[in-house]
């Protein structure tokens, strides 16, 4: 029984496909299949039901894979212990970040982080929240940067900051005349939303409590906040934006940004890890670097009403 065999069955469980698992482990499929077969023969049980597509673990296989994850994590922890004793911050860090944060938050910290820690190899994936959580729980990535609270006992969160919601309003709207707005002010307008799957969409719906099938002439949903802003500029209507997405708006459009009255709606942004996460020094370094990069306008302590999305 070897650590490598455990890594192979974990990969097959993650990808539910022998070929993709082999690619992820940088071996040929015959090599991976042979090692898994050897492990099954030694244990005297089938770990995977190969008759199904995608391949799935047997009931016994699920238990074996869960234990294999613990063993592999503890083995990896040995490297961490040695690095910590030497005072090193090094290794690979894979991060999943949601699309409504990625283009606005990453440029604030990633360059300085890479320069400060040249021995850290960073991989970043832009993913919706549910995919971030799935990859964290399967230990495909190390850290998620998502909107919390996210109720899952298998995850642990380290809050970073609290980002205000703003309305972005066309000059054609009656709301444009207001200095500050309430959720009720927005109900008469056509609100442009992100596609389903985005947590910010659900927060907007929960905040405004207005969503139903649009009966207006024009309906537009997008996976991009930038696209929603452009539609407001050209077509009219309004959308809601998180605070970081408003910081680089051109001066000629800044009057379209409307702050909410108190208590201001905010979203909590956090680093999220598997409860038994490794690479603690790297996580601490990333947390510190992001906090240092957050603009002064953005609160790092709760100041407003956190809008839930689940």
mmCIF file of C-alpha atoms in Angstrom:
data_model
loop_
_atom_site.group_PDB
_atom_site.id
_atom_site.type_symbol
_atom_site.label_atom_id
_atom_site.label_comp_id
_atom_site.label_asym_id
_atom_site.label_seq_id
_atom_site.Cartn_x
_atom_site.Cartn_y
_atom_site.Cartn_z
ATOM 1 C CA UNK A 1 0.000 0.000 0.000
ATOM 2 C CA UNK A 2 1.547 3.321 -1.034
ATOM 3 C CA UNK A 3 0.807 7.033 -0.797
ATOM 4 C CA UNK A 4 0.899 7.155 -4.596
ATOM 5 C CA UNK A 5 -1.879 4.575 -4.840
ATOM 6 C CA UNK A 6 -3.953 6.679 -2.445
ATOM 7 C CA UNK A 7 -3.335 9.771 -4.580
ATOM 8 C CA UNK A 8 -4.513 7.856 -7.645
ATOM 9 C CA UNK A 9 -7.827 6.748 -6.099
ATOM 10 C CA UNK A 10 -8.416 10.283 -4.819
ATOM 11 C CA UNK A 11 -7.827 11.621 -8.337
ATOM 12 C CA UNK A 12 -10.294 9.153 -9.854
ATOM 13 C CA UNK A 13 -12.843 10.118 -7.207
ATOM 14 C CA UNK A 14 -12.311 13.796 -8.003
ATOM 15 C CA UNK A 15 -12.521 13.484 -11.780
ATOM 16 C CA UNK A 16 -14.758 10.386 -12.053
ATOM 17 C CA UNK A 17 -12.717 9.372 -15.095
ATOM 18 C CA UNK A 18 -9.551 7.279 -15.268
ATOM 19 C CA UNK A 19 -8.068 9.189 -18.199
ATOM 20 C CA UNK A 20 -8.518 12.646 -16.669
ATOM 21 C CA UNK A 21 -7.290 11.374 -13.311
ATOM 22 C CA UNK A 22 -4.141 10.006 -14.982
ATOM 23 C CA UNK A 23 -3.536 13.365 -16.690
ATOM 24 C CA UNK A 24 -3.919 15.172 -13.359
ATOM 25 C CA UNK A 25 -1.382 12.789 -11.779
ATOM 26 C CA UNK A 26 1.022 13.095 -14.757
ATOM 27 C CA UNK A 27 1.044 9.362 -15.464
ATOM 28 C CA UNK A 28 -0.364 7.175 -18.202
ATOM 29 C CA UNK A 29 -3.811 5.693 -17.760
ATOM 30 C CA UNK A 30 -2.473 2.078 -17.783
ATOM 31 C CA UNK A 31 -0.059 2.960 -14.967
ATOM 32 C CA UNK A 32 -2.805 4.533 -12.862
ATOM 33 C CA UNK A 33 -5.242 1.678 -13.527
ATOM 34 C CA UNK A 34 -2.622 -0.957 -12.697
ATOM 35 C CA UNK A 35 -1.773 0.662 -9.352
ATOM 36 C CA UNK A 36 -5.435 0.982 -8.382
ATOM 37 C CA UNK A 37 -6.006 -2.661 -9.353
ATOM 38 C CA UNK A 38 -3.060 -3.680 -7.139
ATOM 39 C CA UNK A 39 -4.552 -1.753 -4.213
ATOM 40 C CA UNK A 40 -7.959 -3.361 -4.742
ATOM 41 C CA UNK A 41 -6.352 -6.825 -4.904
ATOM 42 C CA UNK A 42 -4.424 -6.184 -1.700
ATOM 43 C CA UNK A 43 -7.523 -4.975 0.144
ATOM 44 C CA UNK A 44 -9.762 -7.610 -1.380
ATOM 45 C CA UNK A 45 -12.478 -5.128 -2.374
ATOM 46 C CA UNK A 46 -13.534 -3.102 -5.392
ATOM 47 C CA UNK A 47 -12.974 0.622 -4.836
ATOM 48 C CA UNK A 48 -14.663 1.748 -8.064
ATOM 49 C CA UNK A 49 -17.646 0.538 -10.055
ATOM 50 C CA UNK A 50 -16.202 0.593 -13.560
ATOM 51 C CA UNK A 51 -19.487 -0.438 -15.170
ATOM 52 C CA UNK A 52 -20.895 3.050 -14.684
ATOM 53 C CA UNK A 53 -20.054 6.204 -16.578
ATOM 54 C CA UNK A 54 -18.868 8.410 -15.069
ATOM 55 C CA UNK A 55 -17.062 5.945 -12.833
ATOM 56 C CA UNK A 56 -18.241 6.002 -9.207
ATOM 57 C CA UNK A 57 -16.826 4.558 -5.983
ATOM 58 C CA UNK A 58 -18.499 1.568 -4.382
ATOM 59 C CA UNK A 59 -19.899 1.958 -0.872
ATOM 60 C CA UNK A 60 -16.729 0.416 0.561
ATOM 61 C CA UNK A 61 -14.710 2.509 -1.865
ATOM 62 C CA UNK A 62 -16.148 5.721 -0.399
ATOM 63 C CA UNK A 63 -14.881 4.746 3.046
ATOM 64 C CA UNK A 64 -11.453 3.794 1.695
ATOM 65 C CA UNK A 65 -11.142 7.054 -0.267
ATOM 66 C CA UNK A 66 -12.116 9.134 2.779
ATOM 67 C CA UNK A 67 -9.373 7.424 4.799
ATOM 68 C CA UNK A 68 -6.909 7.812 1.915
ATOM 69 C CA UNK A 69 -7.525 11.574 1.935
ATOM 70 C CA UNK A 70 -6.608 11.707 5.623
ATOM 71 C CA UNK A 71 -3.434 9.701 5.064
ATOM 72 C CA UNK A 72 -2.324 11.830 2.099
ATOM 73 C CA UNK A 73 -3.008 15.037 4.033
ATOM 74 C CA UNK A 74 -0.958 13.850 6.981
ATOM 75 C CA UNK A 75 1.893 12.904 4.647
ATOM 76 C CA UNK A 76 1.799 16.365 3.070
ATOM 77 C CA UNK A 77 1.772 17.882 6.541
ATOM 78 C CA UNK A 78 5.300 16.489 7.084
ATOM 79 C CA UNK A 79 6.638 18.825 4.402
ATOM 80 C CA UNK A 80 4.817 21.710 6.050
ATOM 81 C CA UNK A 81 6.314 20.951 9.433
ATOM 82 C CA UNK A 82 9.827 20.967 7.994
ATOM 83 C CA UNK A 83 9.218 24.208 6.073
ATOM 84 C CA UNK A 84 7.775 25.905 9.160
ATOM 85 C CA UNK A 85 10.766 24.852 11.266
ATOM 86 C CA UNK A 86 13.058 26.376 8.658
ATOM 87 C CA UNK A 87 10.926 29.546 8.557
ATOM 88 C CA UNK A 88 10.239 29.058 4.834
ATOM 89 C CA UNK A 89 7.167 30.161 2.930
ATOM 90 C CA UNK A 90 7.281 28.093 -0.220
ATOM 91 C CA UNK A 91 5.327 25.612 -2.304
ATOM 92 C CA UNK A 92 2.257 25.672 -4.511
ATOM 93 C CA UNK A 93 -0.933 27.563 -3.685
ATOM 94 C CA UNK A 94 -4.085 27.007 -5.721
ATOM 95 C CA UNK A 95 -6.867 29.563 -5.289
ATOM 96 C CA UNK A 96 -10.462 29.574 -6.494
ATOM 97 C CA UNK A 97 -12.063 33.018 -6.701
ATOM 98 C CA UNK A 98 -15.575 34.023 -7.754
ATOM 99 C CA UNK A 99 -16.073 36.116 -10.934
ATOM 100 C CA UNK A 100 -17.540 39.163 -9.140
ATOM 101 C CA UNK A 101 -14.290 39.487 -7.170
ATOM 102 C CA UNK A 102 -11.625 38.226 -9.548
ATOM 103 C CA UNK A 103 -11.159 41.253 -11.886
ATOM 104 C CA UNK A 104 -11.321 43.772 -9.048
ATOM 105 C CA UNK A 105 -9.533 42.100 -6.123
ATOM 106 C CA UNK A 106 -6.738 40.130 -7.807
ATOM 107 C CA UNK A 107 -4.976 43.188 -9.332
ATOM 108 C CA UNK A 108 -4.801 44.759 -5.873
ATOM 109 C CA UNK A 109 -2.638 42.076 -4.270
ATOM 110 C CA UNK A 110 -1.384 39.356 -6.597
ATOM 111 C CA UNK A 111 1.687 41.163 -7.984
ATOM 112 C CA UNK A 112 2.975 42.118 -4.538
ATOM 113 C CA UNK A 113 2.260 38.646 -3.175
ATOM 114 C CA UNK A 114 4.276 36.961 -5.929
ATOM 115 C CA UNK A 115 7.149 39.427 -5.503
ATOM 116 C CA UNK A 116 7.200 39.050 -1.727
ATOM 117 C CA UNK A 117 7.110 35.244 -1.871
ATOM 118 C CA UNK A 118 9.173 34.221 -4.920
ATOM 119 C CA UNK A 119 9.268 30.565 -3.836
ATOM 120 C CA UNK A 120 5.488 30.236 -3.973
ATOM 121 C CA UNK A 121 3.885 29.029 -7.202
ATOM 122 C CA UNK A 122 0.358 30.438 -7.465
ATOM 123 C CA UNK A 123 -2.471 28.924 -9.539
ATOM 124 C CA UNK A 124 -5.747 30.845 -9.763
ATOM 125 C CA UNK A 125 -9.098 29.580 -11.051
ATOM 126 C CA UNK A 126 -12.134 31.809 -11.616
ATOM 127 C CA UNK A 127 -15.143 29.751 -10.522
ATOM 128 C CA UNK A 128 -18.662 30.242 -9.215
ATOM 129 C CA UNK A 129 -19.089 29.622 -5.494
ATOM 130 C CA UNK A 130 -20.480 26.098 -5.684
ATOM 131 C CA UNK A 131 -17.556 24.979 -7.837
ATOM 132 C CA UNK A 132 -15.070 26.612 -5.442
ATOM 133 C CA UNK A 133 -16.670 24.729 -2.538
ATOM 134 C CA UNK A 134 -16.718 21.446 -4.464
ATOM 135 C CA UNK A 135 -13.015 21.722 -5.296
ATOM 136 C CA UNK A 136 -12.146 22.686 -1.714
ATOM 137 C CA UNK A 137 -13.972 19.672 -0.332
ATOM 138 C CA UNK A 138 -12.283 17.401 -2.886
ATOM 139 C CA UNK A 139 -8.979 19.123 -2.042
ATOM 140 C CA UNK A 140 -8.301 20.068 -5.649
ATOM 141 C CA UNK A 141 -7.649 23.661 -4.561
ATOM 142 C CA UNK A 142 -6.217 25.031 -1.314
ATOM 143 C CA UNK A 143 -8.153 28.266 -0.784
ATOM 144 C CA UNK A 144 -11.385 29.852 -1.941
ATOM 145 C CA UNK A 145 -12.110 33.571 -1.996
ATOM 146 C CA UNK A 146 -15.885 33.744 -1.805
ATOM 147 C CA UNK A 147 -18.790 35.538 -0.197
ATOM 148 C CA UNK A 148 -19.744 34.290 3.246
ATOM 149 C CA UNK A 149 -21.318 33.216 5.503
ATOM 150 C CA UNK A 150 -21.431 29.837 3.799
ATOM 151 C CA UNK A 151 -22.981 27.216 6.042
ATOM 152 C CA UNK A 152 -20.890 24.071 5.704
ATOM 153 C CA UNK A 153 -19.309 22.296 8.701
ATOM 154 C CA UNK A 154 -16.517 21.007 6.481
ATOM 155 C CA UNK A 155 -15.200 24.507 5.754
ATOM 156 C CA UNK A 156 -13.546 27.224 7.809
ATOM 157 C CA UNK A 157 -13.593 30.923 6.863
ATOM 158 C CA UNK A 158 -11.281 33.868 7.602
ATOM 159 C CA UNK A 159 -13.142 37.131 6.873
ATOM 160 C CA UNK A 160 -11.254 39.700 4.793
ATOM 161 C CA UNK A 161 -13.544 42.703 4.307
ATOM 162 C CA UNK A 162 -17.115 43.962 3.998
ATOM 163 C CA UNK A 163 -17.998 45.339 0.605
ATOM 164 C CA UNK A 164 -20.887 47.774 0.180
ATOM 165 C CA UNK A 165 -23.604 47.356 -2.436
ATOM 166 C CA UNK A 166 -24.190 50.297 -4.768
ATOM 167 C CA UNK A 167 -26.928 50.955 -7.291
ATOM 168 C CA UNK A 168 -25.679 51.881 -10.755
ATOM 169 C CA UNK A 169 -28.491 53.884 -12.326
ATOM 170 C CA UNK A 170 -29.183 55.265 -15.797
ATOM 171 C CA UNK A 171 -29.850 59.013 -16.169
ATOM 172 C CA UNK A 172 -33.230 57.978 -17.615
ATOM 173 C CA UNK A 173 -34.357 56.558 -14.279
ATOM 174 C CA UNK A 174 -36.224 58.503 -11.602
ATOM 175 C CA UNK A 175 -33.805 57.008 -9.086
ATOM 176 C CA UNK A 176 -30.961 58.953 -10.725
ATOM 177 C CA UNK A 177 -32.223 62.128 -9.038
ATOM 178 C CA UNK A 178 -31.684 60.707 -5.559
ATOM 179 C CA UNK A 179 -28.493 61.124 -3.549
ATOM 180 C CA UNK A 180 -29.005 57.880 -1.621
ATOM 181 C CA UNK A 181 -31.384 55.005 -2.283
ATOM 182 C CA UNK A 182 -33.345 52.297 -0.502
ATOM 183 C CA UNK A 183 -34.316 48.856 -1.781
ATOM 184 C CA UNK A 184 -37.866 50.147 -2.242
ATOM 185 C CA UNK A 185 -36.602 52.911 -4.570
ATOM 186 C CA UNK A 186 -35.396 50.263 -7.014
ATOM 187 C CA UNK A 187 -38.630 48.329 -7.398
ATOM 188 C CA UNK A 188 -40.036 50.478 -10.185
ATOM 189 C CA UNK A 189 -37.057 49.910 -12.467
ATOM 190 C CA UNK A 190 -35.915 46.968 -14.534
ATOM 191 C CA UNK A 191 -32.981 45.550 -12.556
ATOM 192 C CA UNK A 192 -30.322 43.851 -14.661
ATOM 193 C CA UNK A 193 -29.040 40.681 -13.034
ATOM 194 C CA UNK A 194 -26.139 38.288 -13.265
ATOM 195 C CA UNK A 195 -26.800 34.775 -14.545
ATOM 196 C CA UNK A 196 -27.983 32.051 -12.204
ATOM 197 C CA UNK A 197 -25.179 30.477 -10.220
ATOM 198 C CA UNK A 198 -23.646 33.767 -9.105
ATOM 199 C CA UNK A 199 -24.004 34.459 -5.399
ATOM 200 C CA UNK A 200 -24.177 38.210 -6.059
ATOM 201 C CA UNK A 201 -27.324 37.640 -8.113
ATOM 202 C CA UNK A 202 -28.984 35.898 -5.163
ATOM 203 C CA UNK A 203 -27.921 38.703 -2.829
ATOM 204 C CA UNK A 204 -29.455 41.310 -5.132
ATOM 205 C CA UNK A 205 -32.695 39.328 -5.232
ATOM 206 C CA UNK A 206 -32.715 38.979 -1.440
ATOM 207 C CA UNK A 207 -31.945 42.657 -0.935
ATOM 208 C CA UNK A 208 -34.570 43.992 -3.337
ATOM 209 C CA UNK A 209 -37.117 41.175 -2.874
ATOM 210 C CA UNK A 210 -38.521 41.966 -6.302
ATOM 211 C CA UNK A 211 -37.467 39.178 -8.582
ATOM 212 C CA UNK A 212 -40.048 37.455 -10.705
ATOM 213 C CA UNK A 213 -40.111 36.582 -14.360
ATOM 214 C CA UNK A 214 -39.490 39.865 -16.127
ATOM 215 C CA UNK A 215 -42.567 41.135 -17.904
ATOM 216 C CA UNK A 216 -40.745 44.129 -19.348
ATOM 217 C CA UNK A 217 -39.902 44.434 -23.029
ATOM 218 C CA UNK A 218 -36.189 43.983 -22.383
ATOM 219 C CA UNK A 219 -34.599 41.228 -20.305
ATOM 220 C CA UNK A 220 -30.847 40.821 -20.020
ATOM 221 C CA UNK A 221 -28.761 38.591 -17.773
ATOM 222 C CA UNK A 222 -24.990 38.266 -17.971
ATOM 223 C CA UNK A 223 -22.060 36.588 -16.279
ATOM 224 C CA UNK A 224 -20.193 39.903 -16.253
ATOM 225 C CA UNK A 225 -20.705 42.972 -14.080
ATOM 226 C CA UNK A 226 -18.911 45.023 -16.729
ATOM 227 C CA UNK A 227 -21.502 43.978 -19.312
ATOM 228 C CA UNK A 228 -24.329 44.988 -16.968
ATOM 229 C CA UNK A 229 -22.756 48.417 -16.481
ATOM 230 C CA UNK A 230 -22.463 48.896 -20.234
ATOM 231 C CA UNK A 231 -26.123 47.993 -20.783
ATOM 232 C CA UNK A 232 -27.168 50.545 -18.156
ATOM 233 C CA UNK A 233 -25.004 53.166 -19.912
ATOM 234 C CA UNK A 234 -26.511 52.474 -23.327
ATOM 235 C CA UNK A 235 -30.003 51.085 -22.784
ATOM 236 C CA UNK A 236 -31.058 52.374 -19.360
ATOM 237 C CA UNK A 237 -32.378 50.664 -16.249
ATOM 238 C CA UNK A 238 -30.162 49.875 -13.307
ATOM 239 C CA UNK A 239 -28.013 47.197 -11.758
ATOM 240 C CA UNK A 240 -26.319 46.636 -8.432
ATOM 241 C CA UNK A 241 -22.564 46.530 -8.038
ATOM 242 C CA UNK A 242 -20.197 45.488 -5.251
ATOM 243 C CA UNK A 243 -17.963 48.279 -4.028
ATOM 244 C CA UNK A 244 -14.697 47.161 -5.661
ATOM 245 C CA UNK A 245 -16.424 47.164 -9.057
ATOM 246 C CA UNK A 246 -17.167 50.892 -8.671
ATOM 247 C CA UNK A 247 -13.668 52.115 -7.845
ATOM 248 C CA UNK A 248 -12.402 52.480 -11.419
ATOM 249 C CA UNK A 249 -15.593 53.784 -13.060
ATOM 250 C CA UNK A 250 -14.893 56.774 -15.302
ATOM 251 C CA UNK A 251 -15.582 60.204 -13.832
ATOM 252 C CA UNK A 252 -18.309 60.929 -16.386
ATOM 253 C CA UNK A 253 -20.305 57.945 -15.077
ATOM 254 C CA UNK A 254 -19.725 58.408 -11.350
ATOM 255 C CA UNK A 255 -23.020 60.244 -10.773
ATOM 256 C CA UNK A 256 -24.765 56.998 -11.710
ATOM 257 C CA UNK A 257 -23.376 55.363 -8.554
ATOM 258 C CA UNK A 258 -25.885 55.609 -5.712
ATOM 259 C CA UNK A 259 -25.082 54.673 -2.126
ATOM 260 C CA UNK A 260 -27.728 53.003 0.040
ATOM 261 C CA UNK A 261 -29.071 54.627 3.190
ATOM 262 C CA UNK A 262 -28.012 53.150 6.542
ATOM 263 C CA UNK A 263 -27.827 50.378 7.465
ATOM 264 C CA UNK A 264 -25.855 49.914 4.270
ATOM 265 C CA UNK A 265 -26.155 46.485 2.634
ATOM 266 C CA UNK A 266 -22.766 44.758 2.474
ATOM 267 C CA UNK A 267 -21.326 41.407 1.505
ATOM 268 C CA UNK A 268 -18.747 39.600 3.603
ATOM 269 C CA UNK A 269 -15.729 38.405 1.611
ATOM 270 C CA UNK A 270 -13.581 35.662 3.140
ATOM 271 C CA UNK A 271 -10.802 33.196 2.576
ATOM 272 C CA UNK A 272 -12.356 29.737 2.861
ATOM 273 C CA UNK A 273 -10.495 26.494 3.412
ATOM 274 C CA UNK A 274 -11.207 22.823 4.075
ATOM 275 C CA UNK A 275 -11.490 22.364 7.843
ATOM 276 C CA UNK A 276 -8.354 20.177 7.862
ATOM 277 C CA UNK A 277 -6.492 22.558 5.579
ATOM 278 C CA UNK A 278 -2.751 22.450 5.105
ATOM 279 C CA UNK A 279 -0.328 25.219 4.064
ATOM 280 C CA UNK A 280 -1.233 27.332 7.077
ATOM 281 C CA UNK A 281 1.758 29.654 6.703
ATOM 282 C CA UNK A 282 0.811 30.299 3.090
ATOM 283 C CA UNK A 283 -2.798 30.986 4.063
ATOM 284 C CA UNK A 284 -1.678 33.447 6.746
ATOM 285 C CA UNK A 285 0.647 35.172 4.273
ATOM 286 C CA UNK A 286 -2.129 35.499 1.682
ATOM 287 C CA UNK A 287 -4.608 36.790 4.272
ATOM 288 C CA UNK A 288 -2.128 39.457 5.419
ATOM 289 C CA UNK A 289 -1.257 40.499 1.851
ATOM 290 C CA UNK A 290 -4.905 40.945 0.830
ATOM 291 C CA UNK A 291 -5.721 42.971 3.948
ATOM 292 C CA UNK A 292 -2.796 45.291 3.239
ATOM 293 C CA UNK A 293 -4.020 45.804 -0.336
ATOM 294 C CA UNK A 294 -7.653 46.625 0.469
ATOM 295 C CA UNK A 295 -8.439 50.303 -0.330
ATOM 296 C CA UNK A 296 -9.150 52.527 2.670
ATOM 297 C CA UNK A 297 -12.726 53.068 1.456
ATOM 298 C CA UNK A 298 -13.527 49.388 1.996
ATOM 299 C CA UNK A 299 -14.267 48.271 5.563
ATOM 300 C CA UNK A 300 -12.291 45.360 6.986
ATOM 301 C CA UNK A 301 -14.670 45.269 9.960
ATOM 302 C CA UNK A 302 -18.384 44.666 9.743
ATOM 303 C CA UNK A 303 -20.145 47.977 9.179
ATOM 304 C CA UNK A 304 -23.598 47.454 7.697
ATOM 305 C CA UNK A 305 -26.149 44.717 7.138
ATOM 306 C CA UNK A 306 -24.683 41.540 5.644
ATOM 307 C CA UNK A 307 -26.962 40.320 2.858
ATOM 308 C CA UNK A 308 -27.217 36.541 2.736
ATOM 309 C CA UNK A 309 -27.406 34.656 -0.516
ATOM 310 C CA UNK A 310 -28.170 31.086 0.621
#
